[in-house]
Amino acid sequence: MVIVMKDNATDDQIKAVSGRLEQAGFQVHVVKGVNQTILGALGDKRGIDLRTWEIMDGVYEVLRITEPYKLASRTFHAENTVIHIRDVTIGAEEIVIMAGPCSIESDEQLMTIGKEIKHAGAKILRGGAFKPRTSPYSFQGLGEQGLSIMQSVGKELNMPTITEVMEASQLDLILKYVDIVQVGARNMQNFSLLKELGKIDRPILLKRGLSATIEELLMAAEYIMSGGNYNVILCERGIRTFEQATRNTMDISAIPVVQSMSHLPIVSDPSHGTGRRDKVVPMARASVAAGANGLIIEVHHDPDHAWSDGAQSLYPKQFSRMMEELRMIAWAIGRTL
Ligand code: PEP
Ligand code: MN
């Protein structure tokens, strides 16, 4: 951490700042310039509150020079993390496509969609059994029945599966049926849930919160990793901005930004990112071009009658055409799909 003092800071103010740093366990180096004094504070104190020094008299600026997250940071782990889920690998050269309905509705529904997306080249089957709906009157998911459908369809199609956990009490049940556990945007900062996920060894797909900064997303990943589970896949799913034309604003730039800050794989969710079927494909193309490690896409064979998120679900035909396009983009940037 570096503390820049104001031009007119007095010796007493500099002493007070330096004393407070030492008290907090830092080794302090004072550099006196012609007009300004700078204090360099050495020590690994990731949990500290910078405002402690920002509000002190004579302080102009406090700068962090190491990230507040360590396990998720590329500084401490230069190589990309590669996660293996049965015979699927996320984080390497291949771009992994996860697809399926927003909600699991029935055996026939998931099987119909599953066959289509597998045929088009998707590797992982998605589907929600516990749904975080904005309205308590909307369909809340089939619960265990949905999980069991997902397990049998996944087995039949030989595809790993992913579903969302909404609270820690659902975890044991979900682990019996599903390969990857998804943390939804609304739960990104549910710290007690994140701590529980740190104790398991199953891969976690962690979605960016609706108004979360990239640093907050990485801090959420740090919660899971500090518990011992390093298999974290990050997911950009759009953020809330002043824009009303789309459900969320798809932050494509988060993909290369996360990749420079962290070694964890990042996948993109243009379905929730835009909330509109006609905007999903262009954002999927852009995500692959931007270097995403994978995509998670909602697909439904009868979206007009889908129990949730029909408006953003692709028709199977649209999905398979999109896959063809993505393969060309992947090829152009030296990746496979
Ligand atoms: C979902 O994947 O269906 C979902 C609810 O996603 P999010 O948490 O990104 O809104
Ligand atoms: Mn959805």
CSV table of C-alpha atoms and ligand atoms in Angstrom, one decimal:
chain,number,residue,atom,x,y,z
A,1,MET,CA,0.0,0.0,0.0
A,2,VAL,CA,1.2,3.5,-0.8
A,3,ILE,CA,0.1,6.6,1.0
A,4,VAL,CA,0.6,10.0,-0.8
A,5,MET,CA,0.6,12.9,1.6
A,6,LYS,CA,-0.7,16.4,0.6
A,7,ASP,CA,1.8,19.1,-0.4
A,8,ASN,CA,1.3,20.9,2.8
A,9,ALA,CA,1.2,17.9,5.2
A,10,THR,CA,3.0,18.6,8.5
A,11,ASP,CA,5.6,16.4,10.1
A,12,ASP,CA,3.1,15.6,12.9
A,13,GLN,CA,0.5,14.4,10.3
A,14,ILE,CA,3.2,12.2,8.6
A,15,LYS,CA,4.2,10.8,11.9
A,16,ALA,CA,0.6,10.0,12.8
A,17,VAL,CA,-0.1,8.2,9.6
A,18,SER,CA,3.1,6.3,9.9
A,19,GLY,CA,2.4,5.4,13.5
A,20,ARG,CA,-1.1,4.1,12.5
A,21,LEU,CA,0.5,1.9,9.8
A,22,GLU,CA,3.0,0.4,12.2
A,23,GLN,CA,0.2,-0.3,14.7
A,24,ALA,CA,-1.6,-2.2,11.9
A,25,GLY,CA,1.5,-4.4,11.4
A,26,PHE,CA,3.0,-2.7,8.4
A,27,GLN,CA,6.7,-2.0,7.8
A,28,VAL,CA,6.8,1.7,6.8
A,29,HIS,CA,9.2,3.4,4.4
A,30,VAL,CA,9.1,7.2,4.2
A,31,VAL,CA,10.2,8.9,1.0
A,32,LYS,CA,10.4,12.7,1.3
A,33,GLY,CA,10.2,14.5,-2.0
A,34,VAL,CA,10.8,18.2,-2.6
A,35,ASN,CA,7.1,19.0,-2.0
A,36,GLN,CA,5.4,15.8,-1.1
A,37,THR,CA,6.0,12.8,1.2
A,38,ILE,CA,5.1,9.3,0.2
A,39,LEU,CA,4.8,6.4,2.7
A,40,GLY,CA,5.3,2.9,1.4
A,41,ALA,CA,3.6,0.3,3.7
A,42,LEU,CA,4.9,-3.3,3.4
A,43,GLY,CA,2.9,-6.2,4.7
A,44,ASP,CA,0.2,-8.7,3.7
A,45,LYS,CA,-2.9,-7.2,5.2
A,46,ARG,CA,-5.6,-8.0,2.7
A,47,GLY,CA,-8.5,-7.5,5.1
A,48,ILE,CA,-7.6,-3.9,6.0
A,49,ASP,CA,-9.9,-0.9,5.3
A,50,LEU,CA,-8.1,1.7,3.3
A,51,ARG,CA,-10.5,4.4,4.6
A,52,THR,CA,-8.6,4.2,8.0
A,53,TRP,CA,-5.8,6.2,6.4
A,54,GLU,CA,-7.8,8.0,3.7
A,55,ILE,CA,-9.6,10.0,6.4
A,56,MET,CA,-6.5,11.0,8.3
A,57,ASP,CA,-5.4,14.7,8.2
A,58,GLY,CA,-2.8,15.5,5.6
A,59,VAL,CA,-3.5,12.4,3.4
A,60,TYR,CA,-4.0,13.0,-0.3
A,61,GLU,CA,-4.4,9.4,-1.6
A,62,VAL,CA,-4.1,5.8,-0.6
A,63,LEU,CA,-3.3,3.2,-3.2
A,64,ARG,CA,-3.4,-0.5,-3.0
A,65,ILE,CA,-0.6,-2.2,-4.9
A,66,THR,CA,-1.6,-5.8,-4.3
A,67,GLU,CA,-5.1,-7.2,-4.9
A,68,PRO,CA,-7.4,-8.0,-1.9
A,69,TYR,CA,-7.9,-11.4,-3.3
A,70,LYS,CA,-5.0,-13.9,-3.4
A,71,LEU,CA,-6.0,-17.4,-4.4
A,72,ALA,CA,-8.1,-16.1,-7.4
A,73,SER,CA,-5.4,-13.7,-8.5
A,74,ARG,CA,-3.1,-14.2,-11.5
A,75,THR,CA,-0.3,-12.5,-9.6
A,76,PHE,CA,0.0,-15.6,-7.4
A,77,HIS,CA,-0.9,-18.2,-10.0
A,78,ALA,CA,0.2,-17.3,-13.5
A,79,GLU,CA,-1.0,-20.5,-15.3
A,80,ASN,CA,-4.7,-20.8,-16.3
A,81,THR,CA,-6.7,-23.1,-14.1
A,82,VAL,CA,-8.1,-26.0,-16.0
A,83,ILE,CA,-11.1,-27.7,-14.5
A,84,HIS,CA,-12.1,-31.3,-15.4
A,85,ILE,CA,-15.7,-32.5,-15.3
A,86,ARG,CA,-15.7,-36.1,-16.4
A,87,ASP,CA,-14.4,-35.9,-19.9
A,88,VAL,CA,-15.0,-32.2,-20.4
A,89,THR,CA,-12.2,-29.7,-19.7
A,90,ILE,CA,-12.9,-26.0,-19.0
A,91,GLY,CA,-10.1,-23.4,-19.1
A,92,ALA,CA,-8.0,-24.9,-21.9
A,93,GLU,CA,-8.0,-24.3,-25.6
A,94,GLU,CA,-11.5,-25.7,-26.2
A,95,ILE,CA,-14.5,-23.4,-25.7
A,96,VAL,CA,-17.1,-25.4,-23.8
A,97,ILE,CA,-20.8,-24.8,-24.5
A,98,MET,CA,-23.4,-25.4,-21.7
A,99,ALA,CA,-27.0,-25.3,-22.8
A,100,GLY,CA,-30.5,-26.3,-21.9
A,101,PRO,CA,-33.7,-24.8,-20.6
A,102,CYS,CA,-34.0,-22.2,-17.9
A,103,SER,CA,-36.2,-24.5,-15.8
A,104,ILE,CA,-36.5,-28.3,-15.9
A,105,GLU,CA,-40.2,-28.9,-16.6
A,106,SER,CA,-40.5,-32.6,-17.4
A,107,ASP,CA,-38.6,-35.7,-18.5
A,108,GLU,CA,-39.7,-35.3,-22.1
A,109,GLN,CA,-38.9,-31.5,-22.1
A,110,LEU,CA,-35.4,-32.0,-20.9
A,111,MET,CA,-34.7,-35.0,-23.1
A,112,THR,CA,-36.1,-33.2,-26.2
A,113,ILE,CA,-33.9,-30.2,-25.6
A,114,GLY,CA,-30.9,-32.2,-24.4
A,115,LYS,CA,-30.8,-34.3,-27.6
A,116,GLU,CA,-31.0,-31.2,-29.8
A,117,ILE,CA,-28.2,-29.3,-28.0
A,118,LYS,CA,-26.0,-32.4,-27.8
A,119,HIS,CA,-26.4,-33.0,-31.5
A,120,ALA,CA,-25.4,-29.4,-32.1
A,121,GLY,CA,-22.2,-29.8,-30.1
A,122,ALA,CA,-23.0,-28.7,-26.5
A,123,LYS,CA,-21.0,-30.5,-23.9
A,124,ILE,CA,-22.8,-29.7,-20.6
A,125,LEU,CA,-26.6,-29.8,-19.9
A,126,ARG,CA,-28.1,-26.9,-17.9
A,127,GLY,CA,-31.5,-26.7,-16.2
A,128,GLY,CA,-32.8,-25.2,-13.0
A,129,ALA,CA,-34.7,-27.1,-10.3
A,130,PHE,CA,-34.6,-24.3,-7.7
A,131,LYS,CA,-35.4,-21.0,-9.4
A,132,PRO,CA,-34.7,-17.6,-8.0
A,133,ARG,CA,-37.7,-15.7,-9.4
A,134,THR,CA,-38.3,-12.0,-9.1
A,135,SER,CA,-41.9,-12.7,-8.2
A,136,PRO,CA,-42.9,-15.2,-5.5
A,137,TYR,CA,-45.9,-16.1,-7.7
A,138,SER,CA,-43.7,-17.3,-10.6
A,139,PHE,CA,-42.8,-21.0,-11.1
A,140,GLN,CA,-40.2,-21.8,-8.4
A,141,GLY,CA,-38.8,-25.0,-9.9
A,142,LEU,CA,-39.5,-28.7,-9.6
A,143,GLY,CA,-37.0,-29.2,-6.7
A,144,GLU,CA,-35.8,-32.8,-6.2
A,145,GLN,CA,-38.1,-34.1,-9.0
A,146,GLY,CA,-36.3,-31.8,-11.4
A,147,LEU,CA,-32.9,-32.9,-10.1
A,148,SER,CA,-33.8,-36.5,-10.7
A,149,ILE,CA,-34.9,-35.8,-14.2
A,150,MET,CA,-31.6,-34.0,-14.9
A,151,GLN,CA,-29.6,-36.9,-13.6
A,152,SER,CA,-31.4,-39.4,-15.8
A,153,VAL,CA,-31.3,-37.3,-18.9
A,154,GLY,CA,-27.6,-36.4,-18.3
A,155,LYS,CA,-26.8,-40.1,-17.9
A,156,GLU,CA,-28.8,-41.1,-21.0
A,157,LEU,CA,-27.1,-38.5,-23.2
A,158,ASN,CA,-23.7,-38.9,-21.4
A,159,MET,CA,-23.5,-35.2,-20.6
A,160,PRO,CA,-22.3,-33.6,-17.4
A,161,THR,CA,-25.0,-31.4,-15.8
A,162,ILE,CA,-25.2,-28.1,-14.1
A,163,THR,CA,-27.9,-26.6,-11.8
A,164,GLU,CA,-28.3,-23.7,-9.4
A,165,VAL,CA,-28.2,-23.9,-5.6
A,166,MET,CA,-30.1,-21.2,-3.9
A,167,GLU,CA,-29.3,-22.0,-0.3
A,168,ALA,CA,-26.9,-24.2,1.7
A,169,SER,CA,-29.7,-26.5,2.9
A,170,GLN,CA,-30.2,-27.7,-0.8
A,171,LEU,CA,-26.6,-28.6,-1.3
A,172,ASP,CA,-26.5,-32.2,-0.1
A,173,LEU,CA,-29.5,-33.0,-2.4
A,174,ILE,CA,-28.0,-31.3,-5.4
A,175,LEU,CA,-24.7,-33.1,-5.0
A,176,LYS,CA,-26.5,-36.4,-5.2
A,177,TYR,CA,-27.7,-35.6,-8.7
A,178,VAL,CA,-25.6,-33.0,-10.5
A,179,ASP,CA,-22.0,-32.4,-11.6
A,180,ILE,CA,-21.6,-28.6,-11.4
A,181,VAL,CA,-23.2,-26.3,-8.9
A,182,GLN,CA,-24.2,-22.9,-10.1
A,183,VAL,CA,-24.4,-19.9,-7.8
A,184,GLY,CA,-26.9,-17.4,-9.3
A,185,ALA,CA,-26.4,-13.7,-9.7
A,186,ARG,CA,-28.6,-12.9,-6.7
A,187,ASN,CA,-26.5,-15.1,-4.5
A,188,MET,CA,-23.0,-14.0,-5.5
A,189,GLN,CA,-22.5,-12.3,-2.1
A,190,ASN,CA,-24.3,-14.9,0.0
A,191,PHE,CA,-21.2,-15.4,2.0
A,192,SER,CA,-22.5,-18.3,4.2
A,193,LEU,CA,-23.4,-20.2,1.0
A,194,LEU,CA,-20.0,-19.4,-0.6
A,195,LYS,CA,-18.3,-20.8,2.6
A,196,GLU,CA,-20.3,-24.0,2.3
A,197,LEU,CA,-19.3,-24.4,-1.3
A,198,GLY,CA,-15.7,-24.0,-0.3
A,199,LYS,CA,-16.0,-27.3,1.7
A,200,ILE,CA,-17.0,-29.4,-1.3
A,201,ASP,CA,-14.9,-30.7,-4.2
A,202,ARG,CA,-17.4,-30.2,-7.0
A,203,PRO,CA,-16.9,-27.4,-9.6
A,204,ILE,CA,-18.8,-24.2,-8.9
A,205,LEU,CA,-20.0,-21.8,-11.6
A,206,LEU,CA,-20.1,-18.4,-9.9
A,207,LYS,CA,-22.3,-15.8,-11.7
A,208,ARG,CA,-21.5,-12.1,-11.4
A,209,GLY,CA,-24.0,-10.3,-9.3
A,210,LEU,CA,-26.5,-7.8,-10.9
A,211,SER,CA,-24.5,-4.8,-9.7
A,212,ALA,CA,-21.2,-6.4,-8.7
A,213,THR,CA,-17.8,-5.1,-9.8
A,214,ILE,CA,-15.3,-7.5,-11.2
A,215,GLU,CA,-13.3,-7.1,-8.0
A,216,GLU,CA,-16.4,-8.2,-6.0
A,217,LEU,CA,-16.8,-11.2,-8.2
A,218,LEU,CA,-13.2,-12.2,-7.6
A,219,MET,CA,-13.7,-11.7,-3.9
A,220,ALA,CA,-16.7,-14.0,-4.0
A,221,ALA,CA,-14.5,-16.6,-5.7
A,222,GLU,CA,-11.9,-16.1,-3.0
A,223,TYR,CA,-14.5,-17.0,-0.4
A,224,ILE,CA,-15.0,-20.4,-2.1
A,225,MET,CA,-11.3,-20.9,-2.7
A,226,SER,CA,-10.3,-20.0,0.8
A,227,GLY,CA,-12.4,-22.9,2.0
A,228,GLY,CA,-10.3,-25.3,-0.1
A,229,ASN,CA,-12.4,-25.6,-3.3
A,230,TYR,CA,-10.3,-24.3,-6.2
A,231,ASN,CA,-12.6,-25.5,-8.9
A,232,VAL,CA,-14.3,-22.2,-9.6
A,233,ILE,CA,-15.6,-21.1,-13.0
A,234,LEU,CA,-16.6,-17.4,-13.2
A,235,CYS,CA,-19.6,-16.3,-15.3
A,236,GLU,CA,-20.4,-12.9,-16.8
A,237,ARG,CA,-24.2,-12.7,-17.1
A,238,GLY,CA,-24.8,-9.0,-17.7
A,239,ILE,CA,-25.1,-6.2,-15.1
A,240,ARG,CA,-27.8,-3.7,-14.3
A,241,THR,CA,-27.2,-0.3,-15.8
A,242,PHE,CA,-29.4,2.7,-16.8
A,243,GLU,CA,-30.1,1.0,-20.1
A,244,GLN,CA,-33.6,-0.3,-20.6
A,245,ALA,CA,-33.4,-1.8,-24.1
A,246,THR,CA,-32.1,-5.1,-22.8
A,247,ARG,CA,-32.8,-7.0,-19.6
A,248,ASN,CA,-29.2,-6.5,-18.5
A,249,THR,CA,-26.1,-4.9,-20.0
A,250,MET,CA,-23.8,-7.6,-21.3
A,251,ASP,CA,-20.3,-6.6,-20.2
A,252,ILE,CA,-18.2,-8.3,-22.8
A,253,SER,CA,-15.1,-6.4,-21.6
A,254,ALA,CA,-15.3,-8.3,-18.3
A,255,ILE,CA,-14.0,-11.4,-20.2
A,256,PRO,CA,-10.5,-10.1,-21.0
A,257,VAL,CA,-10.4,-8.0,-17.8
A,258,VAL,CA,-11.1,-11.1,-15.6
A,259,GLN,CA,-8.6,-13.1,-17.6
A,260,SER,CA,-5.9,-10.6,-16.9
A,261,MET,CA,-6.8,-10.4,-13.2
A,262,SER,CA,-7.4,-14.1,-12.5
A,263,HIS,CA,-6.4,-17.5,-13.7
A,264,LEU,CA,-9.9,-18.9,-13.3
A,265,PRO,CA,-11.9,-19.8,-16.4
A,266,ILE,CA,-14.7,-17.4,-17.4
A,267,VAL,CA,-17.8,-18.3,-19.3
A,268,SER,CA,-20.4,-16.0,-20.7
A,269,ASP,CA,-24.2,-16.1,-20.4
A,270,PRO,CA,-25.7,-14.0,-23.1
A,271,SER,CA,-29.2,-15.3,-22.4
A,272,HIS,CA,-29.5,-13.5,-19.1
A,273,GLY,CA,-27.0,-10.9,-20.3
A,274,THR,CA,-29.5,-9.6,-22.9
A,275,GLY,CA,-32.9,-11.2,-21.9
A,276,ARG,CA,-34.0,-11.3,-25.6
A,277,ARG,CA,-33.7,-14.1,-28.0
A,278,ASP,CA,-32.8,-11.9,-30.9
A,279,LYS,CA,-29.8,-10.4,-29.0
A,280,VAL,CA,-28.4,-13.7,-27.6
A,281,VAL,CA,-26.6,-14.9,-30.8
A,282,PRO,CA,-24.7,-11.6,-31.5
A,283,MET,CA,-23.5,-11.5,-27.9
A,284,ALA,CA,-22.5,-15.2,-28.0
A,285,ARG,CA,-20.4,-14.5,-31.0
A,286,ALA,CA,-18.8,-11.5,-29.3
A,287,SER,CA,-18.1,-13.5,-26.2
A,288,VAL,CA,-16.2,-16.2,-28.1
A,289,ALA,CA,-14.3,-13.5,-30.1
A,290,ALA,CA,-13.4,-11.8,-26.7
A,291,GLY,CA,-11.8,-15.1,-25.5
A,292,ALA,CA,-14.5,-16.6,-23.2
A,293,ASN,CA,-13.7,-20.2,-22.0
A,294,GLY,CA,-17.3,-21.2,-22.6
A,295,LEU,CA,-20.9,-20.1,-22.9
A,296,ILE,CA,-24.0,-21.0,-21.0
A,297,ILE,CA,-27.1,-20.6,-23.2
A,298,GLU,CA,-30.8,-21.1,-22.6
A,299,VAL,CA,-32.5,-23.2,-25.3
A,300,HIS,CA,-36.2,-24.4,-25.4
A,301,HIS,CA,-38.0,-26.5,-28.1
A,302,ASP,CA,-41.2,-24.5,-27.3
A,303,PRO,CA,-40.2,-21.2,-25.8
A,304,ASP,CA,-43.6,-19.7,-26.1
A,305,HIS,CA,-44.7,-22.2,-23.4
A,306,ALA,CA,-41.6,-22.3,-21.4
A,307,TRP,CA,-42.2,-22.1,-17.6
A,308,SER,CA,-39.5,-19.4,-17.3
A,309,ASP,CA,-37.3,-17.2,-19.5
A,310,GLY,CA,-39.0,-18.2,-22.8
A,311,ALA,CA,-38.3,-14.8,-24.3
A,312,GLN,CA,-34.5,-15.3,-24.1
A,313,SER,CA,-34.5,-19.0,-25.0
A,314,LEU,CA,-33.2,-19.9,-28.4
A,315,TYR,CA,-35.0,-22.4,-30.7
A,316,PRO,CA,-32.9,-25.5,-31.2
A,317,LYS,CA,-32.4,-24.6,-34.9
A,318,GLN,CA,-31.1,-21.2,-33.9
A,319,PHE,CA,-28.8,-22.8,-31.4
A,320,SER,CA,-27.3,-25.2,-33.9
A,321,ARG,CA,-26.7,-22.4,-36.5
A,322,MET,CA,-25.1,-20.3,-33.8
A,323,MET,CA,-22.8,-23.2,-33.0
A,324,GLU,CA,-21.6,-23.3,-36.6
A,325,GLU,CA,-20.9,-19.6,-36.5
A,326,LEU,CA,-19.0,-19.9,-33.2
A,327,ARG,CA,-16.9,-22.7,-34.6
A,328,MET,CA,-15.7,-20.3,-37.3
A,329,ILE,CA,-14.9,-17.6,-34.8
A,330,ALA,CA,-13.1,-20.1,-32.6
A,331,TRP,CA,-11.0,-21.2,-35.5
A,332,ALA,CA,-10.1,-17.6,-36.4
A,333,ILE,CA,-8.7,-17.0,-32.9
A,334,GLY,CA,-6.9,-20.4,-32.7
A,335,ARG,CA,-9.4,-22.1,-30.4
A,336,THR,CA,-11.6,-25.1,-30.7
A,337,LEU,CA,-15.3,-25.6,-30.1
B,1,PEP,C1,-30.4,-19.0,-14.6
B,1,PEP,O1,-29.3,-19.4,-14.9
B,1,PEP,O2,-31.5,-19.4,-15.0
B,1,PEP,C2,-30.4,-17.8,-13.7
B,1,PEP,C3,-31.4,-17.6,-12.8
B,1,PEP,O3,-29.4,-17.0,-13.8
B,1,PEP,P1,-28.9,-15.6,-13.1
B,1,PEP,O4,-28.6,-16.0,-11.7
B,1,PEP,O5,-27.7,-15.2,-13.9
B,1,PEP,O6,-30.1,-14.6,-13.2
B,2,MN,MN,-33.1,-18.3,-16.7
